[in-house]
Short mmCIF file of N, CA, C and O in Angstrom, two decimals:
data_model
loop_
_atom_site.label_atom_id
_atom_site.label_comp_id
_atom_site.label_asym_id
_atom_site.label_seq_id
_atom_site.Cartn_x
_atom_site.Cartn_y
_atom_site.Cartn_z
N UNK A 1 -5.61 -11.53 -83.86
CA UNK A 1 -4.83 -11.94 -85.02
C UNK A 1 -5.57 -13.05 -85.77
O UNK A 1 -5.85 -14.07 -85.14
N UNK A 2 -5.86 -12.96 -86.89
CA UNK A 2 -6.54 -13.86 -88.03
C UNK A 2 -5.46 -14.91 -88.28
O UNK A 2 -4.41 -14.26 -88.26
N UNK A 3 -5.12 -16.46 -88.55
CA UNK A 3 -4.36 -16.76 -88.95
C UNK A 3 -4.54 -17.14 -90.59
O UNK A 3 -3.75 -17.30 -91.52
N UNK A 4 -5.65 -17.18 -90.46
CA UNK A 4 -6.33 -17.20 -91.92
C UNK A 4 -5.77 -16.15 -93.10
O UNK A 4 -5.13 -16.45 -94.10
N UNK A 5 -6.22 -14.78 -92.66
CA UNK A 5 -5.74 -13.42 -93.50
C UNK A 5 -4.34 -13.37 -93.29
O UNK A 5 -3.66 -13.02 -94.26
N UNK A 6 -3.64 -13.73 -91.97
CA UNK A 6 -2.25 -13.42 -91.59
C UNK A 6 -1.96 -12.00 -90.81
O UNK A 6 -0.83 -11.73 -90.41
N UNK A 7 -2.94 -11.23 -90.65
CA UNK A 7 -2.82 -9.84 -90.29
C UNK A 7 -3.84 -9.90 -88.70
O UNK A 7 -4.42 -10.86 -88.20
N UNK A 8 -3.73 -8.60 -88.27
CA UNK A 8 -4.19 -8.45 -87.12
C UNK A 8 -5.43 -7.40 -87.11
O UNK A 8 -5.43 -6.24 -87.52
N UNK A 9 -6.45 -8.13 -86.55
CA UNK A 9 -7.96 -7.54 -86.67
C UNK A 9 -8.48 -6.99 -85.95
O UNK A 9 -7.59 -6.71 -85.15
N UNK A 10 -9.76 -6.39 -85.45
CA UNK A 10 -10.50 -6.45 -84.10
C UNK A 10 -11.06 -7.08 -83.49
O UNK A 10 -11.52 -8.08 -84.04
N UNK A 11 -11.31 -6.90 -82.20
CA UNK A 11 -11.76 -8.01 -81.34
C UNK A 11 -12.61 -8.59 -81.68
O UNK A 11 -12.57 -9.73 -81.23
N UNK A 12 -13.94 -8.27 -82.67
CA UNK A 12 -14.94 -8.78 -82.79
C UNK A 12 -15.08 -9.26 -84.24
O UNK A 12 -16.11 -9.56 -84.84
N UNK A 13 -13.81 -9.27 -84.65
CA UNK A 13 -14.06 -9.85 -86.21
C UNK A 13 -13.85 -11.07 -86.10
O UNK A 13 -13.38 -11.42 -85.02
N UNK A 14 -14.07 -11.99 -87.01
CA UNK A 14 -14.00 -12.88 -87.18
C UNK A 14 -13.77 -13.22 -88.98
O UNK A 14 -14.05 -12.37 -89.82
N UNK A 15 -13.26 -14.49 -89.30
CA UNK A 15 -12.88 -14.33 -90.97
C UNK A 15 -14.08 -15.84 -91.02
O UNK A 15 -14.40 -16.85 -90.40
N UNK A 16 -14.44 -14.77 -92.62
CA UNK A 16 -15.58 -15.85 -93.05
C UNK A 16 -14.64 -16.93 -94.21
O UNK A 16 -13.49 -16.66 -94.57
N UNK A 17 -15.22 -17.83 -94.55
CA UNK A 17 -14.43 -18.78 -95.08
C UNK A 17 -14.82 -18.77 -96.56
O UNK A 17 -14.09 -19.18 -97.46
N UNK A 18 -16.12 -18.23 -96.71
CA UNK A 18 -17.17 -18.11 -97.71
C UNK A 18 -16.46 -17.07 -98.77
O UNK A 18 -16.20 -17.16 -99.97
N UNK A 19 -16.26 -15.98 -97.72
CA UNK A 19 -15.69 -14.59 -98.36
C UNK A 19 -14.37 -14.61 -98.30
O UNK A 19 -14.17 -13.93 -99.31
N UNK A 20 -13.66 -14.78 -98.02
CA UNK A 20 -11.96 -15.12 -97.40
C UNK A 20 -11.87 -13.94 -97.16
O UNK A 20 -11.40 -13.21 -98.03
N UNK A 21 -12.36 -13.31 -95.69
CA UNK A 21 -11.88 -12.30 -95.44
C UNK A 21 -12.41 -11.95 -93.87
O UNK A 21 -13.35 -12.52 -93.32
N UNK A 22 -11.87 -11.25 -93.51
CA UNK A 22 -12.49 -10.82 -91.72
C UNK A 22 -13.20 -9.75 -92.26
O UNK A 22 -13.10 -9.02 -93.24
N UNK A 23 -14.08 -9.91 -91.15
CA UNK A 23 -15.40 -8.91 -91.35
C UNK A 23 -14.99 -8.27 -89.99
O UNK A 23 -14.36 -9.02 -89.24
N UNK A 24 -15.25 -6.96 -89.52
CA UNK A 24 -15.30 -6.35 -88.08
C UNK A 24 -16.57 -6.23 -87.29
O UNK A 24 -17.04 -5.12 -87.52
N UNK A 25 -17.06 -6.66 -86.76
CA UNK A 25 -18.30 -6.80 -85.60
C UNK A 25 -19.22 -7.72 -86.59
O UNK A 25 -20.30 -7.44 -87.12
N UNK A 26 -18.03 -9.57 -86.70
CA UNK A 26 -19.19 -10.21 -87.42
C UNK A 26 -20.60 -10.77 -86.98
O UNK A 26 -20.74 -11.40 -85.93
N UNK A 27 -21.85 -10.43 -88.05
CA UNK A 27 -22.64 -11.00 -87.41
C UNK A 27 -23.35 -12.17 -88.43
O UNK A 27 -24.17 -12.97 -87.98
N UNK A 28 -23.06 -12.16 -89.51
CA UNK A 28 -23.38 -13.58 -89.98
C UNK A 28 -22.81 -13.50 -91.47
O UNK A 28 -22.10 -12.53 -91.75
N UNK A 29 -23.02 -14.25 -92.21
CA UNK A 29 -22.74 -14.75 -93.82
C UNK A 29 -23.96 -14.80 -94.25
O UNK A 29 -24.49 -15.82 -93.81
N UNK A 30 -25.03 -13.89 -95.23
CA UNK A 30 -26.01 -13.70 -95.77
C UNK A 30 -26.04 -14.42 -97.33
O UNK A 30 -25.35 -14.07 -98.29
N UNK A 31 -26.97 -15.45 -97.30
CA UNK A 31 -26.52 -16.21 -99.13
C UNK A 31 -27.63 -15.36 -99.52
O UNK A 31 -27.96 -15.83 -100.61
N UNK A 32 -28.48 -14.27 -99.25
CA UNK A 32 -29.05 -13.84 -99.91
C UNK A 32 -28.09 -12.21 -100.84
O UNK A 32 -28.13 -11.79 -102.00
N UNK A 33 -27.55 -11.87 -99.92
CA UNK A 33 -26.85 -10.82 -100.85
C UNK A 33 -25.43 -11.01 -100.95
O UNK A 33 -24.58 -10.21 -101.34
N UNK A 34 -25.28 -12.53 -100.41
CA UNK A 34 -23.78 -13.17 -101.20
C UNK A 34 -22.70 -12.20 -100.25
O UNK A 34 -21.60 -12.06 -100.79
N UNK A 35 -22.82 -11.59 -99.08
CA UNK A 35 -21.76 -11.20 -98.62
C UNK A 35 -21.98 -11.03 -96.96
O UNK A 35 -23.06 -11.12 -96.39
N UNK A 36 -20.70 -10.75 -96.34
CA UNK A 36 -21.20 -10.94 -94.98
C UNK A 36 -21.90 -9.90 -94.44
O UNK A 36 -22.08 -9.03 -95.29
N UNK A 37 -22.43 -9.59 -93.24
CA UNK A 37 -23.35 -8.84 -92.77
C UNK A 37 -22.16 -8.61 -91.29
O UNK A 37 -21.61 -9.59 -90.80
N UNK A 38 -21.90 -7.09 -90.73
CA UNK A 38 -20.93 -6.82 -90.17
C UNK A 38 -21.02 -5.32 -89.32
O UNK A 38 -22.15 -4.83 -89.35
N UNK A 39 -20.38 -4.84 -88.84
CA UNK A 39 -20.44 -3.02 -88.44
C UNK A 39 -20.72 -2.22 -89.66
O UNK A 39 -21.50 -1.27 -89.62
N UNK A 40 -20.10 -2.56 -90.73
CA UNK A 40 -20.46 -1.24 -92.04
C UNK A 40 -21.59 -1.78 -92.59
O UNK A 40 -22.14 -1.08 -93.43
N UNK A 41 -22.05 -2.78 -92.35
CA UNK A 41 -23.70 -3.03 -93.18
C UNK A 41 -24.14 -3.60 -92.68
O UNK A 41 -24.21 -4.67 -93.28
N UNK A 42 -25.04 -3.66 -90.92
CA UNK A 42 -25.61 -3.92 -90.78
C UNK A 42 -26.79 -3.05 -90.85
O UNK A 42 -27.97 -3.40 -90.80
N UNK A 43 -26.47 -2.26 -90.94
CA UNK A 43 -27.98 -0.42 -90.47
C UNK A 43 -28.64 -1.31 -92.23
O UNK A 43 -29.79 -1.76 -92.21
N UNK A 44 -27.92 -1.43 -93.34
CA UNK A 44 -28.22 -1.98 -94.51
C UNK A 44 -28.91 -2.75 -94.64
O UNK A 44 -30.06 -2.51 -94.98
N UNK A 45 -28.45 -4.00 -94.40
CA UNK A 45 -29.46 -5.50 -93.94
C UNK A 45 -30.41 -5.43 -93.47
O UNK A 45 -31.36 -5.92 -94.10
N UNK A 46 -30.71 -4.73 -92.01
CA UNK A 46 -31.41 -4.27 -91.29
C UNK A 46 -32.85 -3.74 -92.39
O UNK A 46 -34.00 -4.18 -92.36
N UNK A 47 -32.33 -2.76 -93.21
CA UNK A 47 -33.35 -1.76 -93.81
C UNK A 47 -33.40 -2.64 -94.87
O UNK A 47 -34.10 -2.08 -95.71
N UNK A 48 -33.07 -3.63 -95.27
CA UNK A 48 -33.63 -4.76 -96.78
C UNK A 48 -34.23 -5.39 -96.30
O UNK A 48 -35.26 -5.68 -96.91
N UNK A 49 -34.08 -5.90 -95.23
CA UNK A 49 -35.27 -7.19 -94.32
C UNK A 49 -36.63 -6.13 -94.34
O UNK A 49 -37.57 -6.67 -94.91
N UNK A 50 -36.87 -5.04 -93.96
CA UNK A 50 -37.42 -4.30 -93.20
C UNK A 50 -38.71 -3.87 -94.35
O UNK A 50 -39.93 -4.00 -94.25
N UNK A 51 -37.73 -3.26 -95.59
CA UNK A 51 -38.30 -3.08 -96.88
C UNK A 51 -38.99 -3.73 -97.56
O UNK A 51 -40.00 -3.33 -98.14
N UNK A 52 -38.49 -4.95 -97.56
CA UNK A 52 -38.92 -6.56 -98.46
C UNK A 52 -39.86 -6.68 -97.63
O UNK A 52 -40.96 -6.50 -98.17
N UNK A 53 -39.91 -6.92 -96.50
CA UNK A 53 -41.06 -7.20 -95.50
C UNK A 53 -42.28 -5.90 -95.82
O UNK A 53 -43.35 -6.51 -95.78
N UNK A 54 -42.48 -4.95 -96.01
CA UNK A 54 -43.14 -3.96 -96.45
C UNK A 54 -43.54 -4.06 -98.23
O UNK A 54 -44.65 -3.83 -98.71
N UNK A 55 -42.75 -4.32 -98.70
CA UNK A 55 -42.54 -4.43 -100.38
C UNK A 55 -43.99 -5.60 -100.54
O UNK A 55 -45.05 -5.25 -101.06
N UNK A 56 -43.70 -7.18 -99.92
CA UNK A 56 -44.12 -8.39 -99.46
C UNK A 56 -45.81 -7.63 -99.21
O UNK A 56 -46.41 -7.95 -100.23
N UNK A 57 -46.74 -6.81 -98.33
CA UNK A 57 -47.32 -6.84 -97.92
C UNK A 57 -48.02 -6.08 -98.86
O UNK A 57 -49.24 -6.20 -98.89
N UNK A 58 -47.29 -5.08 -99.89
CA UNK A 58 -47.89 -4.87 -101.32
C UNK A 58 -48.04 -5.19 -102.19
O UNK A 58 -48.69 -4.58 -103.04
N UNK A 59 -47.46 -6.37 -102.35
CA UNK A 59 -47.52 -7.39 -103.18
C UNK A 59 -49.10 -8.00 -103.04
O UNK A 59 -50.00 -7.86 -103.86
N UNK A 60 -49.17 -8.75 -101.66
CA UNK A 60 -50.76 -9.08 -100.69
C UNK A 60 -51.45 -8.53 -101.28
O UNK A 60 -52.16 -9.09 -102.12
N UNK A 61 -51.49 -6.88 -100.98
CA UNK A 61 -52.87 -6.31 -100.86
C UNK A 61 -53.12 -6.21 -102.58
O UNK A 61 -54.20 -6.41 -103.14
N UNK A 62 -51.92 -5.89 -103.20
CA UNK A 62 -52.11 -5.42 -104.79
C UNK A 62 -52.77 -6.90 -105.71
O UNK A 62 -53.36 -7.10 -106.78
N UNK A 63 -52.29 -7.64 -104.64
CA UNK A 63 -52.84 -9.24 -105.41
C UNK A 63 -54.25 -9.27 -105.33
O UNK A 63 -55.13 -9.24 -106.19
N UNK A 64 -54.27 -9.37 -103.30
CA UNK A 64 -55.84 -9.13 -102.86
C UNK A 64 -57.09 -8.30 -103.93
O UNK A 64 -58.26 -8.63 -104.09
N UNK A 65 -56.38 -7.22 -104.50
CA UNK A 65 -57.39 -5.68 -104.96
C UNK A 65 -57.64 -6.48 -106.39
O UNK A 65 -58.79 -6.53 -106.82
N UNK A 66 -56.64 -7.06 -107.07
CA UNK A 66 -56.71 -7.49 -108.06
C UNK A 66 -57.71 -8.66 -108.65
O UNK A 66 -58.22 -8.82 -109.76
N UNK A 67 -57.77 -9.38 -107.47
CA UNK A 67 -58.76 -10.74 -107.59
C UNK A 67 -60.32 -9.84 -107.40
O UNK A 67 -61.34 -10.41 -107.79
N UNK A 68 -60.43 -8.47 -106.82
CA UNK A 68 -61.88 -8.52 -107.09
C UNK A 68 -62.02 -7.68 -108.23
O UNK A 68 -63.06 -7.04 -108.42
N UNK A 69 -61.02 -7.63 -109.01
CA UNK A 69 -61.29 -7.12 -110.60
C UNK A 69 -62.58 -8.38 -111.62
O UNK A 69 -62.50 -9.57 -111.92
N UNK A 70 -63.42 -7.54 -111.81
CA UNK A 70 -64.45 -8.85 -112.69
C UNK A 70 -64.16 -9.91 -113.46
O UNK A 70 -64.55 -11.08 -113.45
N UNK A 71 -63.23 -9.17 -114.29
CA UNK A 71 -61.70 -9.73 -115.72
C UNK A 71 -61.69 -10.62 -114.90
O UNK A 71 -62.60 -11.46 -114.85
N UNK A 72 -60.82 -10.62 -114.20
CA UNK A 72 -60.10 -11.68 -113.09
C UNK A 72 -60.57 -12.34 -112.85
O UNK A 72 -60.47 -13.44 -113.40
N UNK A 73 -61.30 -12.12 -111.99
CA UNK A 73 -62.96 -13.32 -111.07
C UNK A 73 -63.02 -14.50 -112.47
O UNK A 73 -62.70 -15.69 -112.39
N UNK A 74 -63.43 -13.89 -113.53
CA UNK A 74 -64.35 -14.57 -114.60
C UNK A 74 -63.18 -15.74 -115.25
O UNK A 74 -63.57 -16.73 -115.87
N UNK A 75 -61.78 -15.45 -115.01
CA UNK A 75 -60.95 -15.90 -115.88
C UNK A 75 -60.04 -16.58 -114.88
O UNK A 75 -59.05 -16.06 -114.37
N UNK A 76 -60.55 -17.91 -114.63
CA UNK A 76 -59.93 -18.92 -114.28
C UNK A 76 -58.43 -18.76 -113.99
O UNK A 76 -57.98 -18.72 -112.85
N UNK A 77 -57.47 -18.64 -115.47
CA UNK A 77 -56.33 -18.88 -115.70
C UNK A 77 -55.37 -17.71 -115.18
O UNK A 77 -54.15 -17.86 -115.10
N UNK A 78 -56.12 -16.36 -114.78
CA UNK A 78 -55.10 -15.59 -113.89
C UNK A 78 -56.07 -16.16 -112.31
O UNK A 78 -55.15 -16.47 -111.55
N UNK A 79 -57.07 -16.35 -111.74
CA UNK A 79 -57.64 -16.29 -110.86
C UNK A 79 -56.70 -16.78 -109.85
O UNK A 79 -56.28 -16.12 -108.90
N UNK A 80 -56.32 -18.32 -110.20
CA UNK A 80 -55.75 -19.31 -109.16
C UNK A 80 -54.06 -18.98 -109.39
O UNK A 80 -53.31 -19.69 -108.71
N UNK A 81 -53.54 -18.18 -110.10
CA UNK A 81 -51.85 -18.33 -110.12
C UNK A 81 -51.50 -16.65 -109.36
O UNK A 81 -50.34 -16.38 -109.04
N UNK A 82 -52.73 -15.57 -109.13
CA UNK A 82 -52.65 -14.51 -108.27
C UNK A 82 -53.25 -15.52 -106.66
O UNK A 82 -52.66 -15.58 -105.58
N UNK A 83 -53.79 -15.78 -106.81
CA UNK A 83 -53.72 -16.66 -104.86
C UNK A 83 -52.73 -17.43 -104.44
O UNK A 83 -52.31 -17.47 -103.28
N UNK A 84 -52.29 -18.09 -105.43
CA UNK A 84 -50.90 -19.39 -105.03
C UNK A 84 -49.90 -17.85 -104.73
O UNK A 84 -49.47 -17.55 -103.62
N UNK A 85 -49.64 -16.90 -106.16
CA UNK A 85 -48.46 -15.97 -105.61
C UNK A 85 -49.11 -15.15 -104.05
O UNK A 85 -48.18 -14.87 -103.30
N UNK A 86 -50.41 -14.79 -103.54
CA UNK A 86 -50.74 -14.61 -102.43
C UNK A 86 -50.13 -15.25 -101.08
O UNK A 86 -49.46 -14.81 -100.15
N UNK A 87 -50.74 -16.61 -101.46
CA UNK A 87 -50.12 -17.59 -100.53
C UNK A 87 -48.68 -18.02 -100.43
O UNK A 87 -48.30 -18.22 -99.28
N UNK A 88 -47.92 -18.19 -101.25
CA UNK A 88 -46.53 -17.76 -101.43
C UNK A 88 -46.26 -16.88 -100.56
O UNK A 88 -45.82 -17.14 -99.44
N UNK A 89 -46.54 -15.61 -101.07
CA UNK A 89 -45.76 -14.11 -100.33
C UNK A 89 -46.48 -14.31 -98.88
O UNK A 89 -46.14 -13.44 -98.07
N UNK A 90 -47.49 -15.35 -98.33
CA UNK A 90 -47.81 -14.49 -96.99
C UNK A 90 -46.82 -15.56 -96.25
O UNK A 90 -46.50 -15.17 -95.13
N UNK A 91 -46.19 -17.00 -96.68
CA UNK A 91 -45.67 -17.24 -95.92
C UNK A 91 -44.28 -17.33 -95.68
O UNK A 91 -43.70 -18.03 -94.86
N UNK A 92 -43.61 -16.16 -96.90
CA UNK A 92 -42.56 -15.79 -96.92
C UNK A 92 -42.88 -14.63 -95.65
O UNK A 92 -42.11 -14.40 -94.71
N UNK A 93 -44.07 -14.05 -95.86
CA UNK A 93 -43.85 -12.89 -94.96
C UNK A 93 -43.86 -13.32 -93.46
O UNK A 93 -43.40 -12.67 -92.52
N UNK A 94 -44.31 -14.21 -93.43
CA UNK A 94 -44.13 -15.17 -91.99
C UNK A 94 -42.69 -15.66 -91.52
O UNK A 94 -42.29 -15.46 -90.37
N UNK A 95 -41.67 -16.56 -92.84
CA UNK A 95 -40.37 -16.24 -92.34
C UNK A 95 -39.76 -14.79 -91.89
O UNK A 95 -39.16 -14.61 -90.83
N UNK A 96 -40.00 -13.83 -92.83
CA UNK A 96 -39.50 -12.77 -92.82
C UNK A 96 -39.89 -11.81 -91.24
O UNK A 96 -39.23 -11.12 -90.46
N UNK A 97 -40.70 -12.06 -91.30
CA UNK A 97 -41.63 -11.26 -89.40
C UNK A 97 -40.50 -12.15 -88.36
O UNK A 97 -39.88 -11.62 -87.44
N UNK A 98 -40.43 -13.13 -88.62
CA UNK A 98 -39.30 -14.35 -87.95
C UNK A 98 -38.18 -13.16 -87.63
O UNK A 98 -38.03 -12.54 -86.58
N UNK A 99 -37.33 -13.02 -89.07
CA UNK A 99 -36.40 -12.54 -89.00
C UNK A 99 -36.14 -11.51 -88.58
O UNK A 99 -35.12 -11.23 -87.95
N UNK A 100 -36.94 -10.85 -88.85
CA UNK A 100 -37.03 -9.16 -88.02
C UNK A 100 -37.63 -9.14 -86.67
O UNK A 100 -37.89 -8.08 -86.11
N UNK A 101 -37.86 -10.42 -86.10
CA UNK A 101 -38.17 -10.12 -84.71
C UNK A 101 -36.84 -10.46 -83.91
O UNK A 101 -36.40 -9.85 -82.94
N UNK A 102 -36.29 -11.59 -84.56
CA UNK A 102 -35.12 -12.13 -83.97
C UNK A 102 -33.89 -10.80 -84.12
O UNK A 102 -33.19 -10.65 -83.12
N UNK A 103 -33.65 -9.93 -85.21
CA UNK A 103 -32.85 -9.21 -85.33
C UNK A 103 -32.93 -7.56 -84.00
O UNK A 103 -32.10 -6.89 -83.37
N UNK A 104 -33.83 -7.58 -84.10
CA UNK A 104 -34.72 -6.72 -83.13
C UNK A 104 -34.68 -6.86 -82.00
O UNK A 104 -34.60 -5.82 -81.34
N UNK A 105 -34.72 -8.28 -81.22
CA UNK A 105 -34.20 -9.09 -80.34
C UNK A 105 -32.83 -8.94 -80.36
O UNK A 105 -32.63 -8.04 -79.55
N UNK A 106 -31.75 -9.31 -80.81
CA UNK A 106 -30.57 -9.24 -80.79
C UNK A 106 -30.01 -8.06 -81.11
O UNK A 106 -28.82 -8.05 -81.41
N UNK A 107 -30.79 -6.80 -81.10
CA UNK A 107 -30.40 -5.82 -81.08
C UNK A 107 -30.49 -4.93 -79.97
O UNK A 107 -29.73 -3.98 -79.77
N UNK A 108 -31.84 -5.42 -78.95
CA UNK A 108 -31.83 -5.19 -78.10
C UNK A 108 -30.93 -5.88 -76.75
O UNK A 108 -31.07 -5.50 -75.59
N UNK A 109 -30.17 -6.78 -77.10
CA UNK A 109 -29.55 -7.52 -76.22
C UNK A 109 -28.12 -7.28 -76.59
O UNK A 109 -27.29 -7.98 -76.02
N UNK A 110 -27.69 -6.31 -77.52
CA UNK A 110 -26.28 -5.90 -78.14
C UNK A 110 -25.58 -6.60 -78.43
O UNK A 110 -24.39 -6.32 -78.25
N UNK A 111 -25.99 -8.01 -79.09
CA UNK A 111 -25.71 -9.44 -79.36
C UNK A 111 -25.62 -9.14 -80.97
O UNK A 111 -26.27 -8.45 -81.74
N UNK A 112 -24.48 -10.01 -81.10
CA UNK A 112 -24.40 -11.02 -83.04
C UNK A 112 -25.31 -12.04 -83.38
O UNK A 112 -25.34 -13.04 -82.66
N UNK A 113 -25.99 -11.96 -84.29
CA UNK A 113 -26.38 -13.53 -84.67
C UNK A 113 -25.46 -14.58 -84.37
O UNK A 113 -25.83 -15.51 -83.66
N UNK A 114 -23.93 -14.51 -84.97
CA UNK A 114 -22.75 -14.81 -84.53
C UNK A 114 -22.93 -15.26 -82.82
O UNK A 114 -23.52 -16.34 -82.74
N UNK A 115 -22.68 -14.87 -81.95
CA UNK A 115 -22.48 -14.59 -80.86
C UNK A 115 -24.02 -15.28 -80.20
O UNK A 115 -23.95 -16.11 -79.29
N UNK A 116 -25.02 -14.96 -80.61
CA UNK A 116 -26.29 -15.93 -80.19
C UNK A 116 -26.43 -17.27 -80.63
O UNK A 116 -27.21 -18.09 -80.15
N UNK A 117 -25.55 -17.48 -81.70
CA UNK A 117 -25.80 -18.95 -82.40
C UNK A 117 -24.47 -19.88 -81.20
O UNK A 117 -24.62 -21.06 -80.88
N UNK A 118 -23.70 -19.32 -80.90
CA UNK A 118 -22.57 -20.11 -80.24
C UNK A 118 -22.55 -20.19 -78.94
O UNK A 118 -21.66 -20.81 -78.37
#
């Protein structure tokens, strides 16, 4: 029973405060897509971490391919703002490898983020 919603839930929900609402098999509050992460969307989350992390590594190489364009090389003013966005994306991709190892982890242990954080 939620006393929050007033109604009666499942065992594994929990009500976010963020969303005013119970989620069923909660496993966290995501500020990246502004809603909670739960049984009906986690396979979801899962496959946006997964994507972005893939998306991220074409970004790299398309940056990488780009700097040995001659244009490029010769011209200062794109040269150094394609390496900073390089360096940027590789150490986003470093949080992101984070996140998908930990999720992967807690998937193999049939655990919540929820439930591992407490």
């Amino acid at each position: 029973y939620c006393e929050y919603c007033d109604s009666f839930c499942a065992v594994k929900s929990k009500h976010c405060k963020v969303c005013n609402r119970c989620t069923a098999d909660f496993d966290h509050h995501c500020i990246w897509i502004n809603n909670c992460v739960g049984s009906h969307n986690y396979k979801s989350f899962f496959a946006l971490i997964i994507c972005t992390f893939f998306h991220f590594i074409l970004y790299i190489i398309g940056g990488a391919l780009a700097t040995q364009n001659k244009d490029i090389n010769q011209n200062i003013k794109y040269f150094i703002p394609v390496w900073v966005m390089i360096g940027v994306l590789s150490i986003m991709l470093i949080f992101l490898s984070q996140l998908i190892i930990l999720h992967i982890y807690l998937l193999c242990r049939a655990i919540t983020t929820y439930e591992f954080l407490i």
